Amino acid sequence: MTNTLENIDRKIKAPAKESLLTPRFYTTNFEEIALMDISKSLPELKAILKEFLHDYNRNHFIRDKEFDQNWNNLDEKTKNLFIEFLERSCTAEFSGFLLYKELSRRLKNQNSILANCFEMMSRDEARHAGFLNKAMADFNLSLDLGFLTKSRKYTFFSPKFIFYATFLSEKIGYWRYITIYRHLEKYPEYRIYPIFKFFESWCQDENRHGDFFAILLYSQPKMLNTFQSKLWCKFFLLSVFLTMYLNDLQRSDFYRSLGIDARQFDIQVIRKTNESAARVFPVSLNLNNDKFFKYFDNCARYNKKMIEIEKKSNNKIYKNIQKIPFILLLMIDFIKLFFLKSIDTKFTLNVIKSI
Ligand SMILES: [Fe+2]
Ligand SMILES: [Fe+2]
C-alpha cells in the first residue's frame, strides 16, 4: 500500500536540456571492435574478466536505514543542486550501461571474452544508475530511463575514440568519487545525504572499468604508438578535462554545500587522472605550466558569460549571435592549450624504469 502511494506521488523528471556539456550517449562501429585482434593482451583480459566475475560489489548497493528519512531539512537551493547532481550522475552511468550492454550483445558471437567483459561492466553501470535513480525517488522524482534511451541523440565515435574517451571518463569517475569520499570522511558534517558513503567501493568498479580499457588500448599498439594517436590522446585529455572543469565551476554552489571548493577539487581530479593516463597514453599534459589553468579559467569565464546570455533573453537567434564572440574566445584558448608542450610519457616511463 505504501509503495502504491509512493509511486503515485513520484514525478517523472523531464530530461535536462542537452548541451555540449551534458553527459552524452555514444554508439560506435561494433563490427570493427568484434574483429579486433586482442591476442597481445589476452592474459590480462582473462585476468580482468576474472575480477569482474568476482563481483566484489554484489552486495554493496543496498539501501540501509539511513535513507529512511525525509530530506526537508535541506534548503530548497541545496536540494535542487543535489537533484541536478543525481540526475547528471544517473544519466552518465546509464549512458555507460547502454554502450556496454550493446557492445556485449553485438560482440557475443565473434569475440566472447570482450563480450563478457562488457556484460560485466554493463551490470555495474546498471547498478550505479539504479542506485542514483532510487536516490532521486527520495526527492519524489525519477528519471524515465526507457524514454531517455529512445529520446537522446547518440554520438558516433570510432572505436579508437570510444576507447580514449571511456578510459578517461572511467578514471575521472574513480578520482571524483574517491576524492569526494575522502573529503567527507574527514568532514562528516558535510555529508548531506547517505549516498556519499557508498562511493569508496563504488569507485573501485570505475577503476576496474578504466583498467579494462587500458588493457584494450595496449592490445592495439596503433592506437598508442603513432604520431596521430599522440595528438588524439592530447586532444581527448584536454577536452575531457575542460568539459569537467566548465561543468563543475558553473555548479560551484553544489560543491560548496559539501564543503568543497569546485576549482581545487577539479585541479586535484585532473592531476590524478593525468597521472593515471600517463601510464597508458603516449602523452600527458604539463599541468605545472602556469598557463595551463590560466587558460582553463579563461574558458570558464567565457562559459559563464554564455550561461548569462542564455538566461537573459528568449530569442534563440539573438542569444546565439551574442554567444559567438565567446565561442571564438573559448576556441582560441583551447587551441593555445593544445599547443602547450606536453610530456612524452614513454620518455618518463623509461626514466622511471632506469631509476
Ligand atoms: Fe559507474
Ligand atoms: Fe564505469
CSV table of C-alpha atoms and ligand atoms in Angstrom, one decimal:
chain,number,residue,atom,x,y,z
A,1,MET,CA,0.0,0.0,0.0
A,2,THR,CA,2.7,2.4,1.0
A,3,ASN,CA,4.6,1.6,-2.2
A,4,THR,CA,1.5,2.3,-4.3
A,5,LEU,CA,1.1,5.7,-2.7
A,6,GLU,CA,4.7,6.5,-3.1
A,7,ASN,CA,4.5,5.6,-6.8
A,8,ILE,CA,1.5,7.9,-7.3
A,9,ASP,CA,3.4,10.8,-5.6
A,10,ARG,CA,6.5,10.4,-7.6
A,11,LYS,CA,7.0,12.7,-10.6
A,12,ILE,CA,8.9,11.6,-13.7
A,13,LYS,CA,11.6,14.2,-14.2
A,14,ALA,CA,11.9,15.6,-17.8
A,15,PRO,CA,15.4,15.0,-19.0
A,16,ALA,CA,17.7,18.1,-18.7
A,17,LYS,CA,18.2,20.1,-21.9
A,18,GLU,CA,21.1,18.7,-23.9
A,19,SER,CA,24.1,20.9,-24.5
A,20,LEU,CA,27.7,20.4,-25.4
A,21,LEU,CA,28.4,19.9,-21.7
A,22,THR,CA,25.7,17.4,-20.8
A,23,PRO,CA,26.5,13.7,-20.4
A,24,ARG,CA,26.3,12.1,-23.9
A,25,PHE,CA,25.2,8.8,-25.3
A,26,TYR,CA,27.5,7.0,-27.6
A,27,THR,CA,27.5,4.5,-30.4
A,28,THR,CA,30.3,3.0,-32.4
A,29,ASN,CA,31.5,0.6,-35.1
A,30,PHE,CA,30.7,-2.6,-33.4
A,31,GLU,CA,31.9,-4.8,-36.2
A,32,GLU,CA,35.4,-3.2,-36.1
A,33,ILE,CA,35.7,-4.0,-32.4
A,34,ALA,CA,34.4,-7.5,-32.9
A,35,LEU,CA,37.2,-8.2,-35.4
A,36,MET,CA,40.0,-6.7,-33.4
A,37,ASP,CA,43.0,-8.9,-32.7
A,38,ILE,CA,43.3,-8.8,-29.0
A,39,SER,CA,45.8,-11.7,-28.7
A,40,LYS,CA,48.5,-9.3,-27.4
A,41,SER,CA,46.6,-8.7,-24.2
A,42,LEU,CA,44.7,-12.0,-23.8
A,43,PRO,CA,46.2,-13.0,-20.5
A,44,GLU,CA,45.4,-9.6,-19.0
A,45,LEU,CA,41.9,-9.6,-20.4
A,46,LYS,CA,41.3,-13.0,-18.9
A,47,ALA,CA,42.6,-11.8,-15.6
A,48,ILE,CA,40.3,-8.7,-15.5
A,49,LEU,CA,37.3,-10.8,-16.6
A,50,LYS,CA,38.0,-13.0,-13.5
A,51,GLU,CA,38.0,-9.8,-11.4
A,52,PHE,CA,34.7,-8.8,-13.0
A,53,LEU,CA,33.2,-12.2,-12.4
A,54,HIS,CA,34.2,-12.0,-8.8
A,55,ASP,CA,31.7,-9.2,-8.5
A,56,TYR,CA,33.1,-7.5,-5.4
A,57,ASN,CA,30.2,-5.1,-5.1
A,58,ARG,CA,27.4,-7.6,-5.4
A,59,ASN,CA,26.0,-6.7,-2.0
A,60,HIS,CA,27.2,-3.2,-1.8
A,61,PHE,CA,24.3,-1.2,-3.3
A,62,ILE,CA,21.8,-2.0,-0.7
A,63,ARG,CA,20.0,1.0,0.9
A,64,ASP,CA,20.2,1.0,4.7
A,65,LYS,CA,18.1,2.6,7.4
A,66,GLU,CA,19.9,6.0,7.0
A,67,PHE,CA,17.9,6.5,3.8
A,68,ASP,CA,14.6,6.2,5.6
A,69,GLN,CA,14.0,9.8,6.5
A,70,ASN,CA,12.7,12.9,4.7
A,71,TRP,CA,15.1,15.4,3.4
A,72,ASN,CA,13.1,18.5,4.1
A,73,ASN,CA,16.0,19.7,6.3
A,74,LEU,CA,17.9,20.6,3.1
A,75,ASP,CA,17.1,24.1,1.9
A,76,GLU,CA,15.5,24.5,-1.5
A,77,LYS,CA,18.6,25.6,-3.3
A,78,THR,CA,20.8,22.8,-2.0
A,79,LYS,CA,18.1,20.3,-2.7
A,80,ASN,CA,17.8,21.5,-6.3
A,81,LEU,CA,21.6,21.4,-6.8
A,82,PHE,CA,21.7,18.0,-5.3
A,83,ILE,CA,18.9,16.7,-7.5
A,84,GLU,CA,20.8,18.0,-10.5
A,85,PHE,CA,23.9,16.2,-9.4
A,86,LEU,CA,22.0,13.0,-9.0
A,87,GLU,CA,20.4,13.4,-12.4
A,88,ARG,CA,23.6,14.1,-14.2
A,89,SER,CA,25.4,11.2,-12.5
A,90,CYS,CA,22.5,8.9,-13.2
A,91,THR,CA,22.5,9.9,-16.9
A,92,ALA,CA,26.2,9.4,-17.2
A,93,GLU,CA,26.1,5.9,-15.5
A,94,PHE,CA,23.1,4.9,-17.7
A,95,SER,CA,24.9,6.1,-20.8
A,96,GLY,CA,27.8,3.7,-19.9
A,97,PHE,CA,25.3,0.9,-19.3
A,98,LEU,CA,23.7,1.3,-22.7
A,99,LEU,CA,27.0,1.4,-24.6
A,100,TYR,CA,28.5,-1.6,-22.7
A,101,LYS,CA,25.3,-3.6,-23.0
A,102,GLU,CA,25.1,-3.0,-26.7
A,103,LEU,CA,28.8,-3.9,-27.1
A,104,SER,CA,28.3,-7.2,-25.2
A,105,ARG,CA,25.3,-8.0,-27.4
A,106,ARG,CA,27.0,-7.3,-30.7
A,107,LEU,CA,30.3,-9.0,-29.8
A,108,LYS,CA,28.8,-12.2,-28.3
A,109,ASN,CA,29.3,-14.4,-31.3
A,110,GLN,CA,32.6,-13.1,-32.6
A,111,ASN,CA,34.6,-12.0,-29.5
A,112,SER,CA,33.3,-13.8,-26.4
A,113,ILE,CA,36.0,-12.5,-24.0
A,114,LEU,CA,35.3,-8.9,-24.8
A,115,ALA,CA,31.6,-9.5,-24.8
A,116,ASN,CA,31.8,-11.0,-21.3
A,117,CYS,CA,33.8,-8.1,-20.0
A,118,PHE,CA,31.3,-5.6,-21.5
A,119,GLU,CA,28.4,-7.6,-20.0
A,120,MET,CA,30.0,-7.4,-16.5
A,121,MET,CA,30.6,-3.7,-16.9
A,122,SER,CA,27.1,-3.0,-18.0
A,123,ARG,CA,25.9,-4.9,-14.9
A,124,ASP,CA,28.0,-2.5,-12.7
A,125,GLU,CA,26.7,0.6,-14.5
A,126,ALA,CA,23.1,-0.5,-14.3
A,127,ARG,CA,23.6,-0.9,-10.6
A,128,HIS,CA,25.1,2.6,-10.3
A,129,ALA,CA,22.4,4.2,-12.4
A,130,GLY,CA,19.6,2.3,-10.5
A,131,PHE,CA,21.1,3.3,-7.1
A,132,LEU,CA,21.1,7.0,-8.2
A,133,ASN,CA,17.6,6.8,-9.6
A,134,LYS,CA,16.4,5.4,-6.2
A,135,ALA,CA,18.1,8.4,-4.5
A,136,MET,CA,16.1,10.7,-6.8
A,137,ALA,CA,13.0,8.9,-5.7
A,138,ASP,CA,13.7,10.1,-2.2
A,139,PHE,CA,13.0,13.5,-3.6
A,140,ASN,CA,9.9,12.3,-5.3
A,141,LEU,CA,11.5,12.3,-8.7
A,142,SER,CA,12.8,9.7,-11.0
A,143,LEU,CA,14.3,9.6,-14.5
A,144,ASP,CA,12.4,7.7,-17.2
A,145,LEU,CA,15.4,5.7,-18.4
A,146,GLY,CA,13.4,4.0,-21.1
A,147,PHE,CA,12.3,7.3,-22.5
A,148,LEU,CA,15.9,8.6,-22.2
A,149,THR,CA,17.2,5.6,-24.2
A,150,LYS,CA,14.9,6.5,-27.1
A,151,SER,CA,14.9,10.3,-27.0
A,152,ARG,CA,18.6,11.0,-26.6
A,153,LYS,CA,20.7,11.7,-29.6
A,154,TYR,CA,23.6,9.2,-30.0
A,155,THR,CA,27.0,10.5,-30.9
A,156,PHE,CA,29.0,8.2,-33.2
A,157,PHE,CA,32.7,7.7,-32.1
A,158,SER,CA,35.0,5.3,-33.9
A,159,PRO,CA,36.3,2.5,-31.6
A,160,LYS,CA,39.6,4.3,-31.1
A,161,PHE,CA,37.9,7.4,-29.8
A,162,ILE,CA,35.5,5.4,-27.7
A,163,PHE,CA,38.5,3.7,-26.0
A,164,TYR,CA,40.3,7.0,-25.3
A,165,ALA,CA,37.1,8.8,-24.0
A,166,THR,CA,35.8,5.9,-21.9
A,167,PHE,CA,39.2,5.1,-20.4
A,168,LEU,CA,39.4,8.8,-19.3
A,169,SER,CA,35.9,9.1,-18.1
A,170,GLU,CA,36.2,5.8,-16.0
A,171,LYS,CA,39.4,7.0,-14.4
A,172,ILE,CA,37.9,10.5,-13.9
A,173,GLY,CA,34.9,8.8,-12.3
A,174,TYR,CA,37.2,6.9,-10.0
A,175,TRP,CA,39.1,10.0,-8.9
A,176,ARG,CA,36.0,12.1,-8.5
A,177,TYR,CA,34.2,9.5,-6.3
A,178,ILE,CA,37.2,8.7,-4.1
A,179,THR,CA,38.1,12.4,-3.7
A,180,ILE,CA,34.6,13.3,-2.5
A,181,TYR,CA,34.6,10.2,-0.3
A,182,ARG,CA,37.9,11.0,1.4
A,183,HIS,CA,36.8,14.6,1.9
A,184,LEU,CA,33.5,13.7,3.6
A,185,GLU,CA,35.3,11.1,5.7
A,186,LYS,CA,37.3,13.9,7.1
A,187,TYR,CA,34.4,16.4,7.4
A,188,PRO,CA,31.3,14.2,8.0
A,189,GLU,CA,29.3,17.3,8.9
A,190,TYR,CA,29.0,18.0,5.1
A,191,ARG,CA,27.7,14.6,4.3
A,192,ILE,CA,24.2,15.9,3.4
A,193,TYR,CA,22.9,12.5,2.1
A,194,PRO,CA,23.9,8.9,2.7
A,195,ILE,CA,24.8,8.1,-0.9
A,196,PHE,CA,28.3,9.5,-0.5
A,197,LYS,CA,29.3,6.8,1.9
A,198,PHE,CA,28.9,4.2,-0.9
A,199,PHE,CA,31.5,6.0,-3.1
A,200,GLU,CA,34.5,4.1,-1.7
A,201,SER,CA,33.6,0.7,-3.1
A,202,TRP,CA,31.7,2.2,-5.9
A,203,CYS,CA,34.7,3.9,-7.3
A,204,GLN,CA,36.6,0.6,-7.4
A,205,ASP,CA,34.1,-0.5,-10.1
A,206,GLU,CA,35.1,2.6,-12.2
A,207,ASN,CA,38.8,1.9,-11.6
A,208,ARG,CA,38.4,-1.7,-12.9
A,209,HIS,CA,36.5,-0.4,-15.9
A,210,GLY,CA,39.3,2.1,-16.6
A,211,ASP,CA,41.9,-0.7,-16.3
A,212,PHE,CA,39.9,-2.8,-18.8
A,213,PHE,CA,40.1,0.0,-21.4
A,214,ALA,CA,43.8,0.4,-20.6
A,215,ILE,CA,44.3,-3.3,-21.4
A,216,LEU,CA,42.3,-2.9,-24.6
A,217,LEU,CA,44.3,0.0,-25.7
A,218,TYR,CA,47.6,-1.9,-25.0
A,219,SER,CA,46.3,-4.7,-27.3
A,220,GLN,CA,46.1,-2.2,-30.2
A,221,PRO,CA,49.6,-0.6,-30.4
A,222,LYS,CA,48.5,1.6,-33.4
A,223,MET,CA,46.1,3.4,-31.0
A,224,LEU,CA,49.1,4.4,-28.8
A,225,ASN,CA,52.2,4.4,-30.9
A,226,THR,CA,51.7,6.6,-33.9
A,227,PHE,CA,52.2,10.4,-34.2
A,228,GLN,CA,48.4,10.8,-34.8
A,229,SER,CA,47.5,8.8,-31.8
A,230,LYS,CA,49.7,11.1,-29.7
A,231,LEU,CA,47.7,14.1,-31.0
A,232,TRP,CA,44.4,12.5,-30.4
A,233,CYS,CA,45.3,11.4,-26.9
A,234,LYS,CA,46.3,15.0,-26.1
A,235,PHE,CA,43.0,16.3,-27.6
A,236,PHE,CA,40.9,13.9,-25.5
A,237,LEU,CA,42.8,14.7,-22.3
A,238,LEU,CA,42.2,18.4,-22.9
A,239,SER,CA,38.5,18.0,-24.0
A,240,VAL,CA,37.5,15.7,-21.2
A,241,PHE,CA,39.3,17.8,-18.5
A,242,LEU,CA,38.0,21.1,-19.8
A,243,THR,CA,34.4,19.7,-20.1
A,244,MET,CA,34.5,18.6,-16.4
A,245,TYR,CA,36.1,22.0,-15.4
A,246,LEU,CA,33.4,24.0,-17.1
A,247,ASN,CA,30.6,21.8,-15.7
A,248,ASP,CA,31.9,21.9,-12.2
A,249,LEU,CA,32.7,25.5,-11.9
A,250,GLN,CA,29.3,26.5,-13.1
A,251,ARG,CA,27.9,24.3,-10.2
A,252,SER,CA,30.4,25.6,-7.5
A,253,ASP,CA,27.4,26.2,-5.2
A,254,PHE,CA,26.7,22.5,-5.1
A,255,TYR,CA,30.3,21.6,-4.2
A,256,ARG,CA,30.3,24.4,-1.6
A,257,SER,CA,27.3,22.7,0.1
A,258,LEU,CA,29.6,19.7,0.5
A,259,GLY,CA,32.4,21.9,1.9
A,260,ILE,CA,34.4,21.5,-1.4
A,261,ASP,CA,36.0,24.3,-3.5
A,262,ALA,CA,35.0,23.2,-7.0
A,263,ARG,CA,38.1,24.6,-8.6
A,264,GLN,CA,40.5,23.0,-6.2
A,265,PHE,CA,38.6,19.7,-6.4
A,266,ASP,CA,38.8,19.7,-10.2
A,267,ILE,CA,42.5,20.5,-10.2
A,268,GLN,CA,43.1,17.6,-7.9
A,269,VAL,CA,41.0,15.2,-10.1
A,270,ILE,CA,42.7,16.5,-13.2
A,271,ARG,CA,46.2,15.9,-11.7
A,272,LYS,CA,45.3,12.4,-10.6
A,273,THR,CA,43.6,11.4,-13.9
A,274,ASN,CA,46.5,12.9,-15.8
A,275,GLU,CA,48.9,10.6,-13.8
A,276,SER,CA,46.7,7.6,-14.4
A,277,ALA,CA,46.5,8.4,-18.2
A,278,ALA,CA,50.3,8.8,-18.3
A,279,ARG,CA,50.6,5.1,-17.6
A,280,VAL,CA,48.7,4.3,-20.8
A,281,PHE,CA,48.7,7.3,-23.2
A,282,PRO,CA,51.9,8.3,-25.1
A,283,VAL,CA,51.5,11.8,-23.7
A,284,SER,CA,50.3,13.6,-20.6
A,285,LEU,CA,49.6,17.2,-20.0
A,286,ASN,CA,52.1,19.5,-18.3
A,287,LEU,CA,49.9,20.8,-15.5
A,288,ASN,CA,52.8,22.7,-13.9
A,289,ASN,CA,52.9,25.1,-16.8
A,290,ASP,CA,51.5,28.3,-15.3
A,291,LYS,CA,49.5,29.0,-18.4
A,292,PHE,CA,47.5,25.8,-18.2
A,293,PHE,CA,45.0,26.6,-15.5
A,294,LYS,CA,45.1,30.3,-16.6
A,295,TYR,CA,43.6,29.2,-20.0
A,296,PHE,CA,41.2,26.9,-18.2
A,297,ASP,CA,40.0,29.8,-16.1
A,298,ASN,CA,39.6,32.0,-19.2
A,299,CYS,CA,37.4,29.3,-20.7
A,300,ALA,CA,35.3,29.1,-17.5
A,301,ARG,CA,34.8,32.9,-17.7
A,302,TYR,CA,33.6,32.7,-21.3
A,303,ASN,CA,31.3,29.8,-20.4
A,304,LYS,CA,29.9,31.8,-17.6
A,305,LYS,CA,29.2,34.7,-20.0
A,306,MET,CA,27.4,32.3,-22.3
A,307,ILE,CA,25.2,31.0,-19.5
A,308,GLU,CA,24.3,34.5,-18.5
A,309,ILE,CA,23.3,35.2,-22.2
A,310,GLU,CA,21.2,32.0,-22.2
A,311,LYS,CA,19.3,33.1,-19.1
A,312,LYS,CA,18.7,36.7,-20.2
A,313,SER,CA,16.6,36.5,-23.4
A,314,ASN,CA,14.1,34.2,-25.0
A,315,ASN,CA,15.1,35.0,-28.6
A,316,LYS,CA,17.2,32.0,-29.6
A,317,ILE,CA,18.8,33.7,-32.7
A,318,TYR,CA,19.7,36.8,-30.7
A,319,LYS,CA,21.2,34.6,-28.0
A,320,ASN,CA,23.3,32.6,-30.5
A,321,ILE,CA,24.6,35.8,-32.1
A,322,GLN,CA,25.6,37.2,-28.7
A,323,LYS,CA,27.4,34.0,-27.9
A,324,ILE,CA,29.6,33.9,-31.0
A,325,PRO,CA,32.5,36.1,-29.6
A,326,PHE,CA,32.7,33.9,-26.5
A,327,ILE,CA,32.6,30.7,-28.5
A,328,LEU,CA,35.5,32.0,-30.6
A,329,LEU,CA,37.5,33.1,-27.5
A,330,LEU,CA,36.9,29.7,-26.0
A,331,MET,CA,38.2,28.0,-29.1
A,332,ILE,CA,41.3,30.2,-29.2
A,333,ASP,CA,42.1,29.3,-25.7
A,334,PHE,CA,41.6,25.6,-26.4
A,335,ILE,CA,44.0,25.9,-29.4
A,336,LYS,CA,46.5,27.7,-27.1
A,337,LEU,CA,46.1,24.8,-24.6
A,338,PHE,CA,46.7,22.3,-27.4
A,339,PHE,CA,49.9,23.9,-28.4
A,340,LEU,CA,51.4,24.0,-24.9
A,341,LYS,CA,54.2,21.5,-24.7
A,342,SER,CA,53.0,18.1,-23.4
A,343,ILE,CA,55.0,15.4,-21.6
A,344,ASP,CA,56.3,12.4,-23.6
A,345,THR,CA,55.3,9.6,-21.2
A,346,LYS,CA,57.4,7.0,-22.9
A,347,PHE,CA,60.4,9.1,-22.0
A,348,THR,CA,59.2,9.5,-18.4
A,349,LEU,CA,58.5,5.8,-18.1
A,350,ASN,CA,62.0,5.0,-19.3
A,351,VAL,CA,63.5,7.4,-16.8
A,352,ILE,CA,61.4,5.8,-14.0
A,353,LYS,CA,62.5,2.3,-15.1
A,354,SER,CA,66.1,3.3,-15.3
A,355,ILE,CA,66.0,4.7,-11.7
B,1,FE,FE,29.6,3.6,-13.0
B,2,FE,FE,32.2,2.7,-15.1
